[in-house]
Tab-separated table of C-alpha atoms in Angstrom:
chain	number	residue	atom	x	y	z
A	11	UNK	CA	120.029	70.104	110.346
A	12	UNK	CA	122.789	67.501	110.261
A	13	UNK	CA	123.873	66.194	106.850
A	14	UNK	CA	124.824	62.467	106.695
A	15	UNK	CA	127.271	61.547	103.961
A	16	UNK	CA	126.428	57.912	103.065
A	17	UNK	CA	129.533	55.830	102.208
A	18	UNK	CA	127.455	52.685	101.797
A	19	UNK	CA	126.938	51.622	105.441
A	20	UNK	CA	124.201	49.199	106.218
A	21	UNK	CA	123.296	51.616	109.065
A	22	UNK	CA	123.731	55.031	107.367
A	23	UNK	CA	119.916	55.454	107.287
A	24	UNK	CA	119.768	54.337	110.920
A	25	UNK	CA	122.065	57.285	111.910
A	26	UNK	CA	119.369	59.572	110.634
A	27	UNK	CA	116.675	57.661	112.413
A	28	UNK	CA	118.584	58.005	115.766
A	29	UNK	CA	119.139	61.739	115.196
A	30	UNK	CA	115.394	62.245	114.451
A	31	UNK	CA	114.680	60.196	117.551
A	32	UNK	CA	116.565	62.759	119.659
A	33	UNK	CA	114.965	65.626	117.770
A	34	UNK	CA	117.526	66.678	115.116
A	35	UNK	CA	116.582	67.247	111.495
A	36	UNK	CA	118.607	65.251	108.960
A	37	UNK	CA	119.299	65.005	105.276
A	38	UNK	CA	121.490	62.592	103.236
A	39	UNK	CA	124.119	63.025	100.572
A	40	UNK	CA	126.523	60.923	98.536
A	41	UNK	CA	130.268	61.566	98.787
A	42	UNK	CA	130.172	62.907	95.211
A	43	UNK	CA	127.472	65.516	95.963
A	44	UNK	CA	128.428	66.379	99.535
A	45	UNK	CA	129.968	69.785	98.923
A	46	UNK	CA	127.127	70.873	96.653
A	47	UNK	CA	124.502	69.653	99.191
A	48	UNK	CA	126.289	71.390	102.081
A	49	UNK	CA	126.049	74.677	100.178
A	50	UNK	CA	122.397	73.986	99.481
A	51	UNK	CA	121.231	72.895	102.961
A	52	UNK	CA	123.749	74.805	105.154
A	53	UNK	CA	123.858	72.087	107.903
A	54	UNK	CA	124.979	72.692	111.417
A	55	UNK	CA	126.879	69.438	111.400
A	56	UNK	CA	128.118	66.607	109.125
A	57	UNK	CA	128.404	62.857	109.777
A	58	UNK	CA	130.507	60.525	107.677
A	59	UNK	CA	128.853	57.091	107.781
A	60	UNK	CA	130.564	53.739	107.771
A	61	UNK	CA	130.883	51.627	104.615
A	62	UNK	CA	132.037	48.336	103.152
A	63	UNK	CA	135.147	49.676	101.417
A	64	UNK	CA	138.802	50.059	102.388
A	65	UNK	CA	140.264	53.496	101.876
A	66	UNK	CA	142.935	51.873	99.742
A	67	UNK	CA	140.479	50.226	97.335
A	68	UNK	CA	140.814	51.661	93.819
A	69	UNK	CA	137.042	52.407	93.695
A	70	UNK	CA	136.678	53.379	97.320
A	71	UNK	CA	134.209	56.281	97.843
A	72	UNK	CA	136.034	59.406	98.936
A	73	UNK	CA	135.329	63.101	99.511
A	74	UNK	CA	136.967	66.428	98.805
A	75	UNK	CA	139.454	67.606	101.462
A	76	UNK	CA	137.689	71.068	101.135
A	77	UNK	CA	135.042	69.753	103.539
A	78	UNK	CA	137.525	70.043	106.448
A	79	UNK	CA	137.948	73.775	105.693
A	80	UNK	CA	134.321	74.671	106.143
A	81	UNK	CA	134.479	74.878	109.972
A	82	UNK	CA	131.359	72.737	110.315
A	83	UNK	CA	131.587	69.986	113.021
A	84	UNK	CA	132.153	66.574	111.485
A	85	UNK	CA	131.730	63.162	113.132
A	86	UNK	CA	133.379	60.229	111.348
A	87	UNK	CA	131.926	56.765	112.098
A	88	UNK	CA	133.906	53.583	111.244
A	89	UNK	CA	134.869	53.941	107.532
A	90	UNK	CA	134.054	57.600	107.988
A	91	UNK	CA	136.830	57.892	110.609
A	92	UNK	CA	139.284	55.868	108.491
A	93	UNK	CA	138.632	58.097	105.440
A	94	UNK	CA	138.992	61.231	107.596
A	95	UNK	CA	142.273	59.975	108.933
A	96	UNK	CA	143.520	58.858	105.513
A	97	UNK	CA	142.730	62.246	103.862
A	98	UNK	CA	144.499	64.066	106.777
A	99	UNK	CA	147.684	62.018	106.301
A	100	UNK	CA	147.348	59.101	108.820
A	101	UNK	CA	148.166	55.503	108.237
A	102	UNK	CA	145.451	52.868	107.877
A	103	UNK	CA	146.094	49.121	107.974
A	104	UNK	CA	144.099	45.886	107.533
A	105	UNK	CA	145.367	44.350	110.740
A	106	UNK	CA	142.806	44.395	113.547
A	107	UNK	CA	139.395	43.063	112.472
A	108	UNK	CA	136.476	43.555	114.906
A	109	UNK	CA	132.948	42.286	114.341
A	110	UNK	CA	130.131	42.391	116.841
A	111	UNK	CA	130.126	43.567	120.487
A	112	UNK	CA	133.378	44.932	121.919
A	113	UNK	CA	134.330	46.934	125.051
A	114	UNK	CA	135.769	50.364	124.662
A	115	UNK	CA	137.677	52.084	127.476
A	116	UNK	CA	137.812	55.859	127.713
A	117	UNK	CA	141.004	57.543	128.792
A	118	UNK	CA	141.630	60.626	130.947
A	119	UNK	CA	141.280	63.021	127.932
A	120	UNK	CA	137.670	61.879	127.454
A	121	UNK	CA	136.697	63.412	130.750
A	122	UNK	CA	136.812	66.943	129.201
A	123	UNK	CA	135.545	65.869	125.770
A	124	UNK	CA	132.142	67.280	124.725
A	125	UNK	CA	131.418	64.099	122.743
A	126	UNK	CA	131.533	61.988	125.901
A	127	UNK	CA	130.095	64.617	128.268
A	128	UNK	CA	128.463	63.259	131.416
A	129	UNK	CA	129.251	59.618	130.561
A	130	UNK	CA	128.523	57.397	133.582
A	131	UNK	CA	131.025	54.691	132.728
A	132	UNK	CA	134.668	54.598	131.633
A	133	UNK	CA	134.304	51.151	129.946
A	134	UNK	CA	131.150	50.187	128.053
A	135	UNK	CA	130.067	47.871	125.216
A	136	UNK	CA	129.850	48.974	121.587
A	137	UNK	CA	129.040	47.383	118.247
A	138	UNK	CA	131.993	47.240	115.836
A	139	UNK	CA	132.249	45.977	112.230
A	140	UNK	CA	135.521	46.794	110.507
A	141	UNK	CA	138.549	45.171	108.856
A	142	UNK	CA	140.752	48.291	108.508
A	143	UNK	CA	142.167	50.209	111.541
A	144	UNK	CA	143.638	53.702	111.953
A	145	UNK	CA	147.273	53.113	113.022
A	146	UNK	CA	148.477	56.733	113.492
A	147	UNK	CA	146.695	59.937	114.496
A	148	UNK	CA	146.448	62.864	112.079
A	149	UNK	CA	147.971	66.121	113.216
A	150	UNK	CA	145.957	67.901	115.887
A	151	UNK	CA	143.983	64.845	117.013
A	152	UNK	CA	143.794	63.501	120.570
A	153	UNK	CA	142.939	59.883	121.504
A	154	UNK	CA	139.881	59.487	123.752
A	155	UNK	CA	139.380	55.762	123.967
A	156	UNK	CA	140.453	52.328	122.713
A	157	UNK	CA	139.366	48.691	122.357
A	158	UNK	CA	141.633	45.778	122.854
A	159	UNK	CA	142.616	45.760	119.201
A	160	UNK	CA	142.003	49.355	117.997
A	161	UNK	CA	144.053	51.993	119.776
A	162	UNK	CA	142.189	54.928	118.243
A	163	UNK	CA	138.571	53.922	118.665
A	164	UNK	CA	137.519	57.434	119.750
A	165	UNK	CA	139.410	60.665	118.858
A	166	UNK	CA	138.859	64.403	118.524
A	167	UNK	CA	140.406	67.526	117.083
A	168	UNK	CA	138.559	70.284	118.939
A	169	UNK	CA	140.351	73.110	117.180
A	170	UNK	CA	139.146	71.931	113.753
A	171	UNK	CA	135.726	70.649	115.005
A	172	UNK	CA	136.551	67.067	113.949
A	173	UNK	CA	135.374	63.988	115.961
A	174	UNK	CA	135.559	60.280	115.154
A	175	UNK	CA	134.753	56.866	116.474
A	176	UNK	CA	135.540	53.375	115.187
A	177	UNK	CA	132.310	51.919	116.523
A	178	UNK	CA	128.591	52.471	115.632
A	179	UNK	CA	126.671	54.745	118.003
A	180	UNK	CA	123.548	54.294	115.888
A	181	UNK	CA	123.413	50.551	116.654
A	182	UNK	CA	120.836	49.773	119.369
A	183	UNK	CA	123.253	47.391	121.159
A	184	UNK	CA	125.934	50.120	121.539
A	185	UNK	CA	125.691	51.435	125.101
A	186	UNK	CA	125.162	55.222	125.309
A	187	UNK	CA	125.003	55.461	121.520
A	188	UNK	CA	122.158	58.025	121.637
A	189	UNK	CA	124.168	60.016	124.217
A	190	UNK	CA	127.079	60.271	121.812
A	191	UNK	CA	124.812	61.454	118.924
A	192	UNK	CA	123.032	63.857	121.262
A	193	UNK	CA	126.298	65.305	122.425
A	194	UNK	CA	127.432	65.728	118.824
A	195	UNK	CA	124.128	67.442	118.021
A	196	UNK	CA	124.738	69.854	120.898
A	197	UNK	CA	128.255	70.537	119.624
A	198	UNK	CA	126.549	71.501	116.359
A	199	UNK	CA	124.157	73.786	118.268
A	200	UNK	CA	121.164	71.765	116.966
A	201	UNK	CA	117.727	72.591	118.442
A	202	UNK	CA	116.384	69.175	119.515
A	203	UNK	CA	112.683	68.640	119.072
A	204	UNK	CA	111.800	64.913	119.066
A	205	UNK	CA	109.116	63.967	116.565
A	206	UNK	CA	106.262	61.526	117.340
A	207	UNK	CA	105.428	58.752	114.942
A	208	UNK	CA	102.058	59.909	113.629
A	209	UNK	CA	99.993	57.401	111.569
A	210	UNK	CA	97.637	60.223	110.492
A	211	UNK	CA	100.440	61.771	108.425
A	212	UNK	CA	101.104	58.381	106.716
A	213	UNK	CA	97.419	57.893	106.033
A	214	UNK	CA	97.167	61.345	104.433
A	215	UNK	CA	100.183	60.579	102.231
A	216	UNK	CA	98.479	57.341	101.077
A	217	UNK	CA	95.287	59.243	100.189
A	218	UNK	CA	97.191	61.821	98.154
A	219	UNK	CA	99.160	59.082	96.337
A	220	UNK	CA	96.316	56.601	95.602
A	221	UNK	CA	93.333	58.875	95.068
A	222	UNK	CA	90.305	56.786	93.884
A	223	UNK	CA	92.450	53.862	92.624
A	224	UNK	CA	92.411	50.401	94.113
A	225	UNK	CA	95.401	48.832	95.828
A	226	UNK	CA	96.308	45.100	95.697
A	227	UNK	CA	97.985	44.682	99.052
A	228	UNK	CA	100.303	41.714	99.848
A	229	UNK	CA	99.557	40.383	103.292
A	230	UNK	CA	101.249	37.642	105.166
A	231	UNK	CA	99.876	37.954	108.725
A	232	UNK	CA	103.141	39.497	109.868
A	233	UNK	CA	103.535	42.836	111.667
A	234	UNK	CA	104.758	44.867	108.703
A	235	UNK	CA	102.177	43.869	106.144
A	236	UNK	CA	99.343	44.053	108.653
A	237	UNK	CA	100.273	47.561	109.765
A	238	UNK	CA	100.693	48.674	106.156
A	239	UNK	CA	97.328	47.243	105.118
A	240	UNK	CA	95.679	48.730	108.173
A	241	UNK	CA	96.964	52.195	107.262
A	242	UNK	CA	95.994	51.779	103.579
A	243	UNK	CA	92.491	50.727	104.642
A	244	UNK	CA	92.167	53.789	106.835
A	245	UNK	CA	93.047	55.871	103.779
A	246	UNK	CA	91.046	54.268	101.001
A	247	UNK	CA	88.552	51.946	102.724
A	248	UNK	CA	86.932	49.370	100.388
A	249	UNK	CA	89.430	50.178	97.570
A	250	UNK	CA	91.885	48.000	99.512
A	251	UNK	CA	92.158	44.448	98.146
A	252	UNK	CA	94.332	42.388	100.604
A	253	UNK	CA	95.765	39.239	99.020
A	254	UNK	CA	97.176	36.321	100.977
A	255	UNK	CA	99.116	33.805	98.936
A	256	UNK	CA	99.179	30.330	100.445
A	257	UNK	CA	102.640	29.352	99.280
A	258	UNK	CA	103.076	26.402	101.597
A	259	UNK	CA	106.146	28.108	102.995
A	260	UNK	CA	104.495	29.933	105.905
A	261	UNK	CA	103.786	28.666	109.453
A	262	UNK	CA	100.742	26.437	109.959
A	263	UNK	CA	97.615	28.337	110.746
A	264	UNK	CA	98.716	31.535	108.995
A	265	UNK	CA	95.885	31.542	106.488
A	266	UNK	CA	93.225	31.289	109.222
A	267	UNK	CA	95.042	34.001	111.228
A	268	UNK	CA	95.015	36.368	108.238
A	269	UNK	CA	91.233	35.759	107.690
A	270	UNK	CA	90.603	36.502	111.344
A	271	UNK	CA	92.628	39.678	111.766
A	272	UNK	CA	91.492	41.219	108.481
A	273	UNK	CA	87.871	40.333	109.159
A	274	UNK	CA	87.910	41.824	112.666
A	275	UNK	CA	90.412	44.756	112.405
A	276	UNK	CA	90.457	45.854	108.746
A	277	UNK	CA	86.893	44.674	107.998
A	278	UNK	CA	87.929	43.677	104.475
A	279	UNK	CA	87.935	39.964	103.583
A	280	UNK	CA	91.296	38.981	102.084
A	281	UNK	CA	91.554	37.173	98.758
A	282	UNK	CA	93.142	33.822	99.376
A	283	UNK	CA	95.192	32.247	96.601
A	284	UNK	CA	96.342	28.601	97.002
A	285	UNK	CA	99.694	28.412	95.158
A	286	UNK	CA	101.462	25.664	97.187
A	287	UNK	CA	102.083	23.385	94.232
A	288	UNK	CA	103.185	26.309	92.098
A	289	UNK	CA	105.866	27.404	94.583
A	290	UNK	CA	107.244	23.934	95.176
A	291	UNK	CA	107.451	23.329	91.395
A	292	UNK	CA	109.249	26.610	90.790
A	293	UNK	CA	111.737	26.016	93.601
A	294	UNK	CA	112.644	22.509	92.426
A	295	UNK	CA	116.344	22.132	91.956
A	296	UNK	CA	117.239	25.593	93.237
A	297	UNK	CA	119.974	25.616	95.910
A	298	UNK	CA	121.295	29.129	95.662
A	299	UNK	CA	119.707	31.426	98.301
A	300	UNK	CA	119.653	34.476	96.078
A	301	UNK	CA	117.884	32.527	93.297
A	302	UNK	CA	115.356	31.284	95.808
A	303	UNK	CA	114.514	34.795	96.994
A	304	UNK	CA	114.246	36.154	93.424
A	305	UNK	CA	112.062	33.189	92.319
A	306	UNK	CA	109.729	33.718	95.266
A	307	UNK	CA	109.563	37.463	94.647
A	308	UNK	CA	108.731	36.916	90.988
A	309	UNK	CA	106.020	34.375	91.790
A	310	UNK	CA	104.350	36.663	94.342
A	311	UNK	CA	104.220	39.534	91.887
A	312	UNK	CA	102.916	37.310	89.088
A	313	UNK	CA	100.113	36.234	91.382
A	314	UNK	CA	99.324	39.784	92.529
A	315	UNK	CA	99.247	41.018	88.892
A	316	UNK	CA	96.876	38.103	88.013
A	317	UNK	CA	94.583	39.322	90.775
A	318	UNK	CA	94.901	42.911	89.544
A	319	UNK	CA	93.622	41.923	86.152
A	320	UNK	CA	90.250	41.135	87.771
A	321	UNK	CA	90.196	44.706	89.105
A	322	UNK	CA	90.991	47.057	86.186
A	323	UNK	CA	91.235	50.108	88.401
A	324	UNK	CA	93.893	48.474	90.649
A	325	UNK	CA	97.106	50.391	89.869
A	326	UNK	CA	99.135	49.852	93.092
A	327	UNK	CA	100.812	46.988	94.837
A	328	UNK	CA	100.870	47.660	98.611
A	329	UNK	CA	103.676	46.033	100.585
A	330	UNK	CA	104.905	46.063	104.193
A	331	UNK	CA	108.476	46.810	103.142
A	332	UNK	CA	110.577	48.313	105.934
A	333	UNK	CA	114.007	49.867	105.824
A	334	UNK	CA	116.009	46.842	106.923
A	335	UNK	CA	114.629	45.042	103.813
A	336	UNK	CA	115.780	47.904	101.656
A	337	UNK	CA	119.338	48.329	102.851
A	338	UNK	CA	120.170	44.620	102.809
A	339	UNK	CA	119.048	44.556	99.165
A	340	UNK	CA	121.657	47.296	98.365
A	341	UNK	CA	119.473	50.232	99.205
A	342	UNK	CA	122.046	52.956	98.678
A	343	UNK	CA	124.708	53.840	96.064
A	344	UNK	CA	127.796	52.526	97.883
A	345	UNK	CA	126.130	49.830	99.983
A	346	UNK	CA	127.012	46.140	99.689
A	347	UNK	CA	124.389	43.712	98.486
A	348	UNK	CA	123.658	41.350	101.471
A	349	UNK	CA	120.531	39.468	100.258
A	350	UNK	CA	117.728	40.164	97.867
A	351	UNK	CA	114.582	40.533	99.998
A	352	UNK	CA	111.735	39.136	97.899
A	353	UNK	CA	109.798	42.422	98.259
A	354	UNK	CA	112.762	44.597	97.198
A	355	UNK	CA	115.653	42.982	95.347
A	356	UNK	CA	113.535	39.986	94.339
A	357	UNK	CA	110.973	42.042	92.416
A	358	UNK	CA	110.875	41.470	88.632
A	359	UNK	CA	111.832	44.367	86.412
A	360	UNK	CA	108.688	44.039	84.211
A	361	UNK	CA	106.238	44.607	87.102
A	362	UNK	CA	103.175	46.522	85.966
A	363	UNK	CA	101.765	47.678	89.290
A	364	UNK	CA	103.107	50.748	91.038
A	365	UNK	CA	104.644	50.124	94.502
A	366	UNK	CA	102.957	51.568	97.503
A	367	UNK	CA	105.172	51.118	100.613
A	368	UNK	CA	104.058	53.410	103.393
A	369	UNK	CA	106.524	51.952	105.906
A	370	UNK	CA	109.598	51.839	103.648
A	371	UNK	CA	111.572	54.439	105.691
A	372	UNK	CA	110.819	52.925	109.089
A	373	UNK	CA	112.337	50.247	111.317
A	374	UNK	CA	110.595	47.398	113.042
A	375	UNK	CA	110.188	49.120	116.421
A	376	UNK	CA	108.887	52.208	114.676
A	377	UNK	CA	106.426	50.161	112.668
A	378	UNK	CA	105.126	48.623	115.912
A	379	UNK	CA	104.695	52.080	117.415
A	380	UNK	CA	102.900	53.336	114.336
A	381	UNK	CA	100.547	50.325	114.520
A	382	UNK	CA	99.984	50.955	118.232
A	383	UNK	CA	99.178	54.621	117.622
A	384	UNK	CA	96.846	53.618	114.750
A	385	UNK	CA	94.841	51.381	117.082
A	386	UNK	CA	96.079	47.836	116.380
A	387	UNK	CA	96.123	45.546	119.469
A	388	UNK	CA	99.344	44.480	121.163
A	389	UNK	CA	99.108	40.757	120.261
A	390	UNK	CA	99.151	41.775	116.598
A	391	UNK	CA	101.955	44.305	116.605
A	392	UNK	CA	104.193	42.393	119.037
A	393	UNK	CA	104.111	38.971	117.318
A	394	UNK	CA	107.459	37.562	116.188
A	395	UNK	CA	108.446	38.369	112.576
A	396	UNK	CA	108.481	35.716	109.958
A	397	UNK	CA	110.317	36.079	106.677
A	398	UNK	CA	108.388	36.762	103.484
A	399	UNK	CA	110.025	33.865	101.639
A	400	UNK	CA	109.030	31.763	104.644
A	401	UNK	CA	110.656	28.383	105.310
A	402	UNK	CA	112.406	28.488	101.910
A	403	UNK	CA	115.196	30.625	103.484
A	404	UNK	CA	115.374	28.397	106.516
A	405	UNK	CA	116.128	25.325	104.446
A	406	UNK	CA	119.743	25.545	103.206
A	407	UNK	CA	119.840	23.951	99.803
A	408	UNK	CA	116.887	22.691	97.813
A	409	UNK	CA	113.361	23.036	99.168
A	410	UNK	CA	111.779	19.629	98.778
A	411	UNK	CA	108.350	18.609	100.134
A	412	UNK	CA	110.132	16.233	102.551
A	413	UNK	CA	112.590	18.782	103.941
A	414	UNK	CA	109.821	21.415	104.121
A	415	UNK	CA	107.734	19.131	106.274
A	416	UNK	CA	110.705	18.437	108.572
A	417	UNK	CA	111.405	22.178	108.941
A	418	UNK	CA	107.777	22.834	109.834
A	419	UNK	CA	107.839	20.076	112.491
A	420	UNK	CA	111.102	21.325	113.979
A	421	UNK	CA	109.983	24.947	113.943
A	422	UNK	CA	106.736	24.057	115.737
A	423	UNK	CA	108.700	22.273	118.480
A	424	UNK	CA	110.928	25.283	118.952
A	425	UNK	CA	108.035	27.641	119.286
A	426	UNK	CA	106.086	25.289	121.548
A	427	UNK	CA	108.977	24.805	123.988
A	428	UNK	CA	109.927	28.456	124.034
A	429	UNK	CA	106.325	29.408	124.815
A	430	UNK	CA	106.081	26.673	127.449
A	431	UNK	CA	109.169	28.156	129.140
A	432	UNK	CA	107.560	31.611	129.176
A	433	UNK	CA	110.227	33.084	126.876
A	434	UNK	CA	108.374	33.743	123.652
A	435	UNK	CA	107.345	37.311	124.343
A	436	UNK	CA	110.894	38.116	125.446
A	437	UNK	CA	112.483	37.120	122.157
A	438	UNK	CA	112.457	38.993	118.855
A	439	UNK	CA	112.589	35.704	116.937
A	440	UNK	CA	113.149	32.024	117.489
A	441	UNK	CA	113.206	29.322	114.766
A	442	UNK	CA	114.907	26.256	113.342
A	443	UNK	CA	117.083	25.881	110.269
A	444	UNK	CA	117.607	22.784	108.092
A	445	UNK	CA	121.401	23.307	107.746
A	446	UNK	CA	122.181	20.974	104.822
A	447	UNK	CA	125.035	19.611	106.975
A	448	UNK	CA	125.089	15.947	107.940
A	449	UNK	CA	126.548	14.079	110.902
A	450	UNK	CA	126.655	10.666	112.366
A	451	UNK	CA	124.238	9.612	115.133
A	452	UNK	CA	123.358	6.453	116.966
A	453	UNK	CA	119.669	5.544	117.114
A	454	UNK	CA	118.575	2.172	118.440
A	455	UNK	CA	122.205	1.012	118.511
A	456	UNK	CA	122.418	1.594	114.719
A	457	UNK	CA	124.461	4.174	112.870
A	458	UNK	CA	122.527	6.974	111.282
A	459	UNK	CA	123.969	9.661	108.983
A	460	UNK	CA	121.420	12.404	108.938
A	461	UNK	CA	120.877	16.179	108.700
A	462	UNK	CA	121.722	18.665	111.436
A	463	UNK	CA	119.187	21.223	112.567
A	464	UNK	CA	120.272	24.587	114.000
A	465	UNK	CA	118.253	26.724	116.416
A	466	UNK	CA	118.405	30.552	116.308
A	467	UNK	CA	116.859	32.756	118.971
A	468	UNK	CA	117.810	36.379	119.548
A	469	UNK	CA	116.828	39.698	121.089
A	470	UNK	CA	116.580	42.799	118.939
A	471	UNK	CA	114.595	46.034	118.499
A	472	UNK	CA	115.033	47.188	114.952
A	473	UNK	CA	116.611	44.142	113.245
A	474	UNK	CA	119.777	46.089	112.439
A	475	UNK	CA	121.651	44.558	115.340
A	476	UNK	CA	120.931	41.599	117.608
A	477	UNK	CA	122.139	39.644	120.632
A	478	UNK	CA	121.675	35.891	120.748
A	479	UNK	CA	119.335	34.847	123.509
A	480	UNK	CA	120.595	33.269	126.708
A	481	UNK	CA	118.150	30.264	126.597
A	482	UNK	CA	118.384	27.997	129.700
A	483	UNK	CA	120.144	24.697	129.011
A	484	UNK	CA	117.049	22.805	130.215
A	485	UNK	CA	114.890	24.429	127.548
A	486	UNK	CA	117.519	23.734	124.850
A	487	UNK	CA	117.682	20.136	126.018
A	488	UNK	CA	113.897	19.719	125.616
A	489	UNK	CA	114.031	21.245	122.180
A	490	UNK	CA	116.944	19.059	121.065
A	491	UNK	CA	115.404	15.832	122.548
A	492	UNK	CA	112.017	16.443	120.861
A	493	UNK	CA	113.537	17.299	117.492
A	494	UNK	CA	115.831	14.272	117.221
A	495	UNK	CA	113.035	11.997	118.369
A	496	UNK	CA	110.022	13.460	116.558
A	497	UNK	CA	111.464	14.784	113.316
A	498	UNK	CA	112.560	11.974	110.899
A	499	UNK	CA	116.198	11.695	109.861
A	500	UNK	CA	117.715	14.351	112.091
A	501	UNK	CA	121.024	13.527	113.710
A	502	UNK	CA	121.671	16.395	116.102
A	503	UNK	CA	120.672	19.973	117.104
A	504	UNK	CA	123.080	22.899	117.458
A	505	UNK	CA	122.442	26.433	118.870
A	506	UNK	CA	123.545	29.480	116.943
A	507	UNK	CA	125.288	32.014	119.294
A	508	UNK	CA	126.309	34.653	116.758
A	509	UNK	CA	125.463	38.287	117.102
A	510	UNK	CA	124.469	40.676	114.297
A	511	UNK	CA	126.913	41.853	113.118
A	512	UNK	CA	128.568	39.792	111.810
A	513	UNK	CA	125.683	37.374	111.236
A	514	UNK	CA	122.398	38.246	109.589
A	515	UNK	CA	119.110	37.299	111.253
A	516	UNK	CA	118.326	34.551	108.811
A	517	UNK	CA	120.813	31.990	107.586
A	518	UNK	CA	119.984	32.713	103.945
């Protein structure tokens, strides 16, 4: 077992997922409980996660120096490396910020390092996300590699079993990240036994949790809620009550799609609630993205609880929550709050239904594999994700009926042209954003001052990291021309070429 000390990183849980992927058992601890948990679990190795703090912050999470005397191999990642260096007497400075993809170059010492054993390349791309940088090496450490702005991006102290990297090996877009974690697991003498994603185990857990009760299940037609509902149906059959809320914020045709897939695959007809006017009314005047998400989350739960009143033995609210929703909504003690996902941070405190979230600990690619193993067809599990709050978080500022209609038109154009170019299945997501920014245009020889629309298209696997898509200029030109000609009062179209990190997938 490898124990992961969570210092609040957005990807601390992802470290464990990667370790389980290569076959290592994991457990988590907070910095405050680490020594106690080490004595309890007796791990073969320890990983310090990253985190949002600076080691010099007055409330920065820290750990007892006694941990370095235990003789257990430790790998420090990002903040975990900075904290290790700080506790061992090195100097840290807020001088060299790095966010997103960066190249690291290994030096001659790395050739004999067990952490970089059998590496095919000297220089490779990694994902970095840090403001502080280690400026001096603690006693006994050797430098193994550097980026253009961080001299000590990979280091080791073999004598004391300490290893550290300034980048994130758990990130999908870090080259050879799994190799680094696998090598560390071997240093720890871990027995690697990769586990398969077994839907039967999840179905059994649902049976044990729910018993004979009924489950109101929120469905949107998306991958996560469909897989969750499918598994719940396998567990409890007709006691599943899928509910689709027509908020007016989803893509056109979603209601009919939900009816079709649940009728054919789950064989339970969904309850359809038309609440379009209700959502628009509640969103009137709201411009803050957090308030939007929480308003939408509250409305959804109110509607689900109204449905539950008609079924007195319905005690659970089933959701397709996945881990990326959880962590961005401040899912661990020291994590930063990024955004309140409507199904996590947007839930009201006075909710009466018990949550049933069978996919909460999984990532998007794992959810797809679980759905595949459970028997769902490829066209269902491989569809592009769509946010639960829908177009509301793709309209910066107030959601008005007029702006909502423009966003729907623009989004339809993006999807049509991406499909026409044969790129849709190659992208994780593609969509438009009403930016709330305005610019001057010339239409019909007359000056127009109108809103700017942005296009976002990217490649990803687990949502935790992404690379913007290299869309051909000809396709972007077609999208731009159609939007400024077909969507009223739009001045220009821009293309978002920001990776995650630092950007999130959605703009709000």
